[in-house]
Every structure is written in structure tokens, then in C-alpha cells.
Amino acid sequence: MVEISQLNDDLLGQILKRVNDPDDRKRFSQVCKQWSTVEGLTITSLTLFRLSSIRQVLPRFPNLVTFRTSQPISEEADLEFIAQTCPKLEAINLSTTDFESSLLPKNGLYGLSSGGGLLKLSKVLIRGRENVGIHRWLPKLAHENLTYLDLGRCSLVDDKALKAIGLLCPCLSYLNLEVSDVSDKGLRLLAHARCSKTLKTLVLAQCYYITDSGVSYLQSMQCLEELDLENCGEHDTEVSDIGVRAAISGNRSLKKLNLSWLINVSDQIMVFVSENCPNLEFLDVSHSSVTVAGIRALSGHRCLESLVWRTDREYFWWPDIDACHSSLDLSS
């Protein structure tokens, strides 16, 4: 009979794969140095709450596939250390909602290109970060594996950044540009980029420099399944029925559409959506100019599962079409 102390790393790894409880895994790692090493080798996802401990913690987990921290990163050396220590990373999430933690090094994510770069990297999330500087690091990190890019509420995301994305990310399927400085010019560049044929999700919420002219370029993105235009445009240039109609014209793939806070969107677009978006599953027209008549235009839609229609006085949720004269509040 083999004693447990004689088990090699491979056998221990096979045993550990059957241990799912976090507390049990922690106890496993505390048995001895060998067991601690094996446990570290099986970890593929890590969230770091204190960046100051990165050099002590990260070397234990060389097989990480996903890494996340919302802490401020002011030193490029920290990003270099991540790239060198975890070369198998496929997703890095540095998103933050805390302004005081939003700092990135002056060259953005350039440090991640250290040691040849992260060749398997497919998802980058830096939502809410400062000093993004896309043009400095995207040429080093962008390749055909990069499919997911979340730049929502980041600083310095403009048409120049969008041009770089269009040139360097040919296989992008998800792009979040919420509260960016992108304008009609940037959308035109994106619409003519290779990724216009692969994009499935595009978030343009609260992009105040976009008008109907810019949104109309989206008609070339026939693979789009999710489009978020919440509060897109500003004052008298806010996106209207004209822009939305042009953007989704001919798109039979669209499943989710957010038109909330677009006061120039009316019942006309509801009729158009009902007739031209057969696969639509979710629609938000809260605080637009859509009325009960527009809502009723969707009553025969076969795929629509969720409809959100909030006004200052009422809140309705699909499929409560026949109760449009009585408020339905789902928050209670």
C-alpha cells in the first residue's frame, strides 16, 4: 500500500480536482509545502484585494487563466510581473468603481507586453480606469485572440482609440465604449474595420458626441446581437428614430436593444422594430417618447421576452401589454 506521503504531484492534482469546497482546499494546501504547491498549480482564477502582496502571492499560481484586481496600479513593473509570472492568462479584469483606485501607469497596460506578451489573452476589462492610453499598449497586446474589450467609463477613449481598435482587433466580438469621447467619425472608422463583421455586442451608452449620422454607420454590423444606445447624443443632437432605424435596418440577428433616455425615439421605431427585428428578445425604451400605442405595436412579436418601459409616473414590464393603464412595479 502506498503511503500518502509517497504520492507524486500528478496524483495529488487528480485528487484535488475532486475537492470543490474552498475551505477543504485551503486545508489541503496547509498540509505541507508539496501540497501547497500542487494546490497552487490547480488554481486558474484569482482575485487580488491587496496589490502590495502581488510578489508573494502570484508565483504560487503560474497556471492562472483569469486575474482580477480593482486596486490602483501606478507602477508598470507590477503589470510586467503579472505577464512574466502568469503567461497563460486569457482574461484580465482591472475594472473599478472607485475613482481613487482608478489609476494606471502612464503607458496604460503596456507592461503586460513584457516577456513576449500574453499570447492567449482574449478578454481585457479596464472599466473606470484612468490613463488608459490605448494607442500605447494595444499594438503590443492585440492579436486575433482578443475578442472582448471593456473600456466603459475610461478616460482618454476617443476616435483615435477607436481607430486603433479597428486596425488591431480583427476578431472583436464585445466592445464597451460607455461614457467615452467617441464621435460620429470614430463610428465610421469602426464600421469599416474588419471587426465590424465579428462584433456581437456594442455599448455606446452616454456617448454624448454621437448623432444620428454616426449611429447610421452601424447598419454594416449585421452580426450585432446586442446594441446599447442609452442616452446617446446630447440635447438637440440626441439619437432619434432616424438613427435607430438606419442602425438596425437589415439586421436579423439583433436580440437586445437599449433605447432608454432617448427622448427623440417614438412609437414609429416601435412599429419598425416589430416588423424588422424578428429575433429581438429584450427591449428597453424607458424615458423615451414611446407611448402605449407604441407598446401595443409589439403585441404580436414572437420572440420578445422582456420589455422595459419606464416613465416618470409608470413602470411596465413585458408581457403586461394588456395592463398598460395600470402600473406594474417589479421592484417590490
Short mmCIF file of C-alpha atoms in Angstrom, two decimals:
data_model
loop_
_atom_site.label_atom_id
_atom_site.label_comp_id
_atom_site.label_asym_id
_atom_site.label_seq_id
_atom_site.Cartn_x
_atom_site.Cartn_y
_atom_site.Cartn_z
CA MET A 1 0.00 0.00 0.00
CA VAL A 2 1.31 3.44 -0.98
CA GLU A 3 1.55 5.93 1.85
CA ILE A 4 0.05 9.35 1.22
CA SER A 5 3.46 10.94 1.61
CA GLN A 6 4.62 9.00 -1.44
CA LEU A 7 2.01 10.42 -3.80
CA ASN A 8 3.54 12.43 -6.61
CA ASP A 9 2.29 15.81 -7.83
CA ASP A 10 0.18 14.34 -10.64
CA LEU A 11 -1.76 12.02 -8.33
CA LEU A 12 -2.26 14.78 -5.78
CA GLY A 13 -3.54 17.02 -8.57
CA GLN A 14 -6.05 14.36 -9.63
CA ILE A 15 -7.30 14.07 -6.05
CA LEU A 16 -7.56 17.84 -5.66
CA LYS A 17 -9.71 18.11 -8.79
CA ARG A 18 -12.44 16.33 -6.84
CA VAL A 19 -12.25 18.81 -3.95
CA ASN A 20 -14.59 21.75 -4.61
CA ASP A 21 -15.14 23.23 -1.18
CA PRO A 22 -12.87 26.31 -0.70
CA ASP A 23 -12.28 25.52 2.99
CA ASP A 24 -11.25 21.95 2.19
CA ARG A 25 -8.86 23.18 -0.50
CA LYS A 26 -7.35 25.62 1.98
CA ARG A 27 -6.79 22.81 4.49
CA PHE A 28 -5.25 20.71 1.72
CA SER A 29 -2.73 23.46 0.94
CA GLN A 30 -1.73 23.71 4.60
CA VAL A 31 -0.65 20.06 4.98
CA CYS A 32 2.88 20.58 3.68
CA LYS A 33 4.92 22.51 1.13
CA GLN A 34 4.34 19.92 -1.62
CA TRP A 35 0.59 20.00 -1.16
CA SER A 36 0.60 23.79 -1.11
CA THR A 37 2.49 23.84 -4.42
CA VAL A 38 0.10 21.35 -6.04
CA GLU A 39 -2.93 23.29 -4.85
CA GLY A 40 -1.48 26.46 -6.38
CA LEU A 41 -0.94 24.71 -9.71
CA THR A 42 -4.65 23.85 -9.96
CA ILE A 43 -5.90 27.41 -9.40
CA THR A 44 -6.97 29.07 -12.66
CA SER A 45 -8.78 32.17 -11.35
CA LEU A 46 -7.64 34.71 -8.76
CA THR A 47 -8.94 37.98 -7.35
CA LEU A 48 -6.28 40.05 -5.56
CA PHE A 49 -7.52 42.51 -2.94
CA ARG A 50 -4.11 43.92 -1.95
CA LEU A 51 -1.70 44.74 -4.75
CA SER A 52 1.13 45.10 -2.23
CA SER A 53 1.16 41.30 -1.83
CA ILE A 54 1.36 40.51 -5.53
CA ARG A 55 5.01 39.36 -5.48
CA GLN A 56 4.37 36.99 -2.59
CA VAL A 57 1.07 35.59 -3.84
CA LEU A 58 1.21 35.35 -7.64
CA PRO A 59 4.18 32.93 -8.03
CA ARG A 60 2.06 30.22 -6.37
CA PHE A 61 -0.39 30.31 -9.29
CA PRO A 62 1.53 30.00 -12.60
CA ASN A 63 -1.46 28.43 -14.37
CA LEU A 64 -3.84 31.33 -13.87
CA VAL A 65 -6.26 31.88 -16.73
CA THR A 66 -8.20 34.75 -15.14
CA PHE A 67 -6.80 37.53 -12.96
CA ARG A 68 -8.73 40.35 -11.33
CA THR A 69 -7.90 43.31 -9.13
CA SER A 70 -9.64 46.65 -8.64
CA GLN A 71 -6.68 48.17 -6.80
CA PRO A 72 -4.77 51.20 -8.16
CA ILE A 73 -1.79 50.23 -10.32
CA SER A 74 0.73 53.03 -10.56
CA GLU A 75 3.88 51.04 -11.37
CA GLU A 76 4.44 49.47 -14.78
CA ALA A 77 6.64 46.91 -13.02
CA ASP A 78 3.52 45.38 -11.42
CA LEU A 79 1.99 44.71 -14.83
CA GLU A 80 5.30 43.32 -16.08
CA PHE A 81 5.37 40.95 -13.10
CA ILE A 82 1.84 39.73 -13.89
CA ALA A 83 2.77 39.00 -17.52
CA GLN A 84 6.00 37.21 -16.62
CA THR A 85 4.52 35.17 -13.78
CA CYS A 86 1.22 34.18 -15.43
CA PRO A 87 1.91 33.69 -19.17
CA LYS A 88 -1.25 31.60 -19.64
CA LEU A 89 -3.64 34.44 -18.80
CA GLU A 90 -6.67 34.60 -21.06
CA ALA A 91 -8.65 37.25 -19.18
CA ILE A 92 -7.50 40.22 -17.10
CA ASN A 93 -10.05 42.32 -15.23
CA LEU A 94 -8.82 45.60 -13.74
CA SER A 95 -12.23 47.27 -13.65
CA THR A 96 -13.02 49.55 -10.73
CA THR A 97 -15.87 51.73 -9.50
CA ASP A 98 -13.68 53.64 -7.05
CA PHE A 99 -12.21 56.84 -8.50
CA GLU A 100 -9.32 56.72 -6.03
CA SER A 101 -8.41 53.24 -7.31
CA SER A 102 -8.67 54.08 -11.00
CA LEU A 103 -5.03 54.88 -11.68
CA LEU A 104 -3.00 53.00 -14.29
CA PRO A 105 0.68 53.58 -15.22
CA LYS A 106 1.32 56.41 -17.70
CA ASN A 107 1.65 53.86 -20.53
CA GLY A 108 -1.59 52.09 -19.69
CA LEU A 109 -1.32 48.31 -19.98
CA TYR A 110 1.99 48.37 -21.86
CA GLY A 111 3.68 46.45 -19.05
CA LEU A 112 1.62 43.36 -19.91
CA SER A 113 3.62 43.02 -23.13
CA SER A 114 6.71 42.13 -21.10
CA GLY A 115 8.38 38.80 -21.87
CA GLY A 116 6.73 38.40 -25.25
CA GLY A 117 3.26 39.42 -24.11
CA LEU A 118 0.21 37.39 -23.14
CA LEU A 119 -0.37 35.42 -26.33
CA LYS A 120 -3.57 33.77 -25.10
CA LEU A 121 -5.17 36.97 -23.84
CA SER A 122 -8.75 37.21 -25.13
CA LYS A 123 -10.57 39.43 -22.59
CA VAL A 124 -9.45 42.83 -21.26
CA LEU A 125 -11.65 44.73 -18.80
CA ILE A 126 -10.41 48.08 -17.52
CA ARG A 127 -13.72 49.75 -16.82
CA GLY A 128 -13.44 53.02 -14.89
CA ARG A 129 -9.64 53.33 -15.21
CA GLU A 130 -7.58 56.47 -15.81
CA ASN A 131 -4.50 56.82 -18.06
CA VAL A 132 -5.85 54.17 -20.44
CA GLY A 133 -3.64 55.28 -23.36
CA ILE A 134 -4.85 52.61 -25.79
CA HIS A 135 -2.55 53.61 -28.64
CA ARG A 136 0.47 52.90 -26.40
CA TRP A 137 -0.30 49.29 -25.50
CA LEU A 138 -2.87 47.89 -27.92
CA PRO A 139 -0.30 47.29 -30.71
CA LYS A 140 1.61 45.07 -28.27
CA LEU A 141 -1.35 43.11 -26.91
CA ALA A 142 -3.86 42.99 -29.75
CA HIS A 143 -4.00 39.82 -31.82
CA GLU A 144 -6.66 37.51 -33.20
CA ASN A 145 -7.34 36.04 -29.76
CA LEU A 146 -8.54 39.39 -28.38
CA THR A 147 -12.33 39.24 -28.58
CA TYR A 148 -13.58 41.16 -25.52
CA LEU A 149 -12.71 44.76 -24.65
CA ASP A 150 -14.45 46.73 -21.89
CA LEU A 151 -13.44 50.41 -21.88
CA GLY A 152 -16.60 51.67 -20.22
CA ARG A 153 -16.15 54.92 -18.25
CA CYS A 154 -12.43 55.04 -19.02
CA SER A 155 -10.64 58.31 -19.67
CA LEU A 156 -8.94 59.12 -22.98
CA VAL A 157 -11.11 56.82 -25.10
CA ASP A 158 -11.82 58.78 -28.27
CA ASP A 159 -11.82 58.47 -32.06
CA LYS A 160 -8.07 57.92 -32.09
CA ALA A 161 -8.51 54.98 -29.75
CA LEU A 162 -11.35 53.60 -31.85
CA LYS A 163 -9.17 53.81 -34.96
CA ALA A 164 -6.52 51.70 -33.21
CA ILE A 165 -9.14 49.17 -32.12
CA GLY A 166 -10.45 48.89 -35.68
CA LEU A 167 -6.98 48.33 -37.10
CA LEU A 168 -5.63 45.96 -34.45
CA CYS A 169 -8.58 43.87 -33.23
CA PRO A 170 -9.96 41.99 -36.25
CA CYS A 171 -11.89 39.39 -34.22
CA LEU A 172 -13.51 41.57 -31.56
CA SER A 173 -16.98 40.37 -30.51
CA TYR A 174 -17.61 42.61 -27.46
CA LEU A 175 -16.82 46.33 -27.20
CA ASN A 176 -17.95 48.65 -24.39
CA LEU A 177 -17.44 52.38 -25.00
CA GLU A 178 -19.83 53.71 -22.36
CA VAL A 179 -19.27 57.37 -21.44
CA SER A 180 -16.41 57.76 -23.90
CA ASP A 181 -15.48 60.69 -26.17
CA VAL A 182 -16.13 58.71 -29.35
CA SER A 183 -17.89 60.68 -32.09
CA ASP A 184 -19.51 60.00 -35.47
CA LYS A 185 -16.06 59.93 -37.06
CA GLY A 186 -14.96 57.11 -34.77
CA LEU A 187 -18.05 55.04 -35.54
CA ARG A 188 -17.41 55.47 -39.25
CA LEU A 189 -13.88 54.11 -38.78
CA LEU A 190 -15.20 51.20 -36.74
CA ALA A 191 -17.88 50.40 -39.30
CA HIS A 192 -15.21 49.99 -41.99
CA ALA A 193 -12.91 47.89 -39.81
CA ARG A 194 -12.63 44.10 -40.01
CA CYS A 195 -14.20 43.70 -36.58
CA SER A 196 -17.45 45.18 -37.93
CA LYS A 197 -18.09 41.66 -39.26
CA THR A 198 -17.46 39.99 -35.89
CA LEU A 199 -18.90 42.40 -33.30
CA LYS A 200 -21.87 40.93 -31.46
CA THR A 201 -22.15 43.41 -28.57
CA LEU A 202 -21.61 47.17 -28.80
CA VAL A 203 -22.23 49.54 -25.87
CA LEU A 204 -22.46 53.26 -26.70
CA ALA A 205 -24.42 54.36 -23.65
CA GLN A 206 -23.96 58.02 -22.74
CA CYS A 207 -21.63 58.75 -25.64
CA TYR A 208 -22.66 62.38 -25.99
CA TYR A 209 -20.75 63.19 -29.20
CA ILE A 210 -22.68 60.66 -31.29
CA THR A 211 -25.59 61.72 -33.51
CA ASP A 212 -27.95 60.01 -35.95
CA SER A 213 -25.25 60.27 -38.62
CA GLY A 214 -22.81 58.22 -36.54
CA VAL A 215 -25.34 55.61 -35.46
CA SER A 216 -26.36 55.07 -39.08
CA TYR A 217 -22.91 53.58 -39.80
CA LEU A 218 -23.84 50.62 -37.60
CA GLN A 219 -26.01 49.19 -40.37
CA SER A 220 -22.87 47.49 -41.72
CA MET A 221 -22.59 45.47 -38.49
CA GLN A 222 -25.04 42.75 -39.41
CA CYS A 223 -23.75 40.33 -36.75
CA LEU A 224 -24.72 42.62 -33.85
CA GLU A 225 -26.85 40.82 -31.28
CA GLU A 226 -26.76 43.46 -28.53
CA LEU A 227 -26.81 47.24 -29.03
CA ASP A 228 -26.92 49.76 -26.18
CA LEU A 229 -27.72 53.35 -27.17
CA GLU A 230 -28.91 54.58 -23.77
CA ASN A 231 -28.88 58.40 -23.61
CA CYS A 232 -26.70 58.56 -26.71
CA GLY A 233 -26.12 62.08 -28.04
CA GLU A 234 -26.69 65.41 -26.35
CA HIS A 235 -29.66 67.79 -26.22
CA ASP A 236 -30.82 68.64 -29.75
CA THR A 237 -28.38 66.15 -31.35
CA GLU A 238 -29.66 63.17 -29.38
CA VAL A 239 -30.18 59.97 -31.37
CA SER A 240 -33.70 59.71 -32.81
CA ASP A 241 -35.94 57.33 -34.77
CA ILE A 242 -33.95 58.15 -37.91
CA GLY A 243 -30.63 56.96 -36.49
CA VAL A 244 -32.03 53.88 -34.78
CA ARG A 245 -33.88 52.84 -37.92
CA ALA A 246 -30.70 53.14 -40.00
CA ALA A 247 -28.59 51.32 -37.40
CA ILE A 248 -30.75 48.21 -37.16
CA SER A 249 -32.02 48.15 -40.74
CA GLY A 250 -31.49 44.71 -42.23
CA ASN A 251 -30.10 43.25 -39.02
CA ARG A 252 -31.90 39.96 -38.39
CA SER A 253 -29.51 38.94 -35.60
CA LEU A 254 -30.41 41.61 -33.02
CA LYS A 255 -31.54 40.14 -29.68
CA LYS A 256 -31.10 43.00 -27.19
CA LEU A 257 -31.70 46.71 -27.79
CA ASN A 258 -31.47 49.55 -25.25
CA LEU A 259 -33.07 52.85 -26.33
CA SER A 260 -33.67 54.26 -22.85
CA TRP A 261 -33.42 58.01 -22.22
CA LEU A 262 -33.68 58.80 -25.93
CA ILE A 263 -36.40 61.44 -25.93
CA ASN A 264 -36.44 61.57 -29.73
CA VAL A 265 -37.35 57.89 -30.04
CA SER A 266 -41.09 57.48 -30.60
CA ASP A 267 -43.82 54.99 -31.50
CA GLN A 268 -42.59 54.94 -35.11
CA ILE A 269 -39.48 53.00 -34.19
CA MET A 270 -41.57 50.50 -32.22
CA VAL A 271 -43.51 49.64 -35.34
CA PHE A 272 -40.25 49.29 -37.27
CA VAL A 273 -38.73 47.04 -34.58
CA SER A 274 -41.84 44.86 -34.54
CA GLU A 275 -41.64 44.32 -38.29
CA ASN A 276 -37.87 44.14 -38.82
CA CYS A 277 -36.30 42.56 -35.71
CA PRO A 278 -37.80 39.07 -35.59
CA ASN A 279 -35.26 37.67 -33.11
CA LEU A 280 -35.39 40.51 -30.57
CA GLU A 281 -35.67 39.19 -27.00
CA PHE A 282 -35.07 42.32 -24.88
CA LEU A 283 -36.03 45.96 -25.43
CA ASP A 284 -35.68 48.96 -23.08
CA VAL A 285 -37.47 52.17 -24.07
CA SER A 286 -37.59 53.77 -20.62
CA HIS A 287 -37.89 57.57 -20.51
CA SER A 288 -38.23 57.83 -24.29
CA SER A 289 -41.23 59.30 -26.15
CA VAL A 290 -42.80 55.88 -26.69
CA THR A 291 -46.46 55.71 -25.68
CA VAL A 292 -48.97 52.95 -25.03
CA ALA A 293 -49.67 52.82 -28.77
CA GLY A 294 -46.03 52.03 -29.45
CA ILE A 295 -46.01 49.32 -26.80
CA ARG A 296 -49.09 47.72 -28.34
CA ALA A 297 -47.32 47.57 -31.72
CA LEU A 298 -45.13 44.83 -30.22
CA SER A 299 -48.01 42.68 -29.00
CA GLY A 300 -47.62 40.22 -31.88
CA HIS A 301 -43.86 39.81 -31.60
CA ARG A 302 -42.98 36.12 -31.25
CA CYS A 303 -39.53 36.26 -29.61
CA LEU A 304 -39.70 39.28 -27.30
CA GLU A 305 -39.35 38.13 -23.70
CA SER A 306 -38.55 41.35 -21.80
CA LEU A 307 -39.75 44.87 -22.44
CA VAL A 308 -38.86 47.68 -20.02
CA TRP A 309 -40.90 50.87 -20.31
CA ARG A 310 -40.47 53.36 -17.51
CA THR A 311 -41.89 56.85 -17.48
CA ASP A 312 -41.86 59.45 -14.72
CA ARG A 313 -45.14 58.08 -13.44
CA GLU A 314 -45.29 54.46 -14.59
CA TYR A 315 -43.21 51.30 -14.88
CA PHE A 316 -44.29 48.44 -17.13
CA TRP A 317 -42.70 45.10 -17.91
CA TRP A 318 -43.45 42.72 -20.74
CA PRO A 319 -45.74 40.83 -21.22
CA ASP A 320 -48.15 43.10 -19.35
CA ILE A 321 -49.30 44.68 -22.63
CA ASP A 322 -52.99 44.47 -21.82
CA ALA A 323 -52.49 46.19 -18.47
CA CYS A 324 -50.92 49.32 -19.86
CA HIS A 325 -53.34 51.54 -17.97
CA SER A 326 -52.34 50.21 -14.57
CA SER A 327 -48.82 50.45 -13.18
CA LEU A 328 -46.80 47.28 -12.58
CA ASP A 329 -43.85 47.86 -10.25
CA LEU A 330 -41.42 44.90 -10.23
CA SER A 331 -39.13 46.48 -7.67
CA SER A 332 -41.42 45.49 -4.81
#
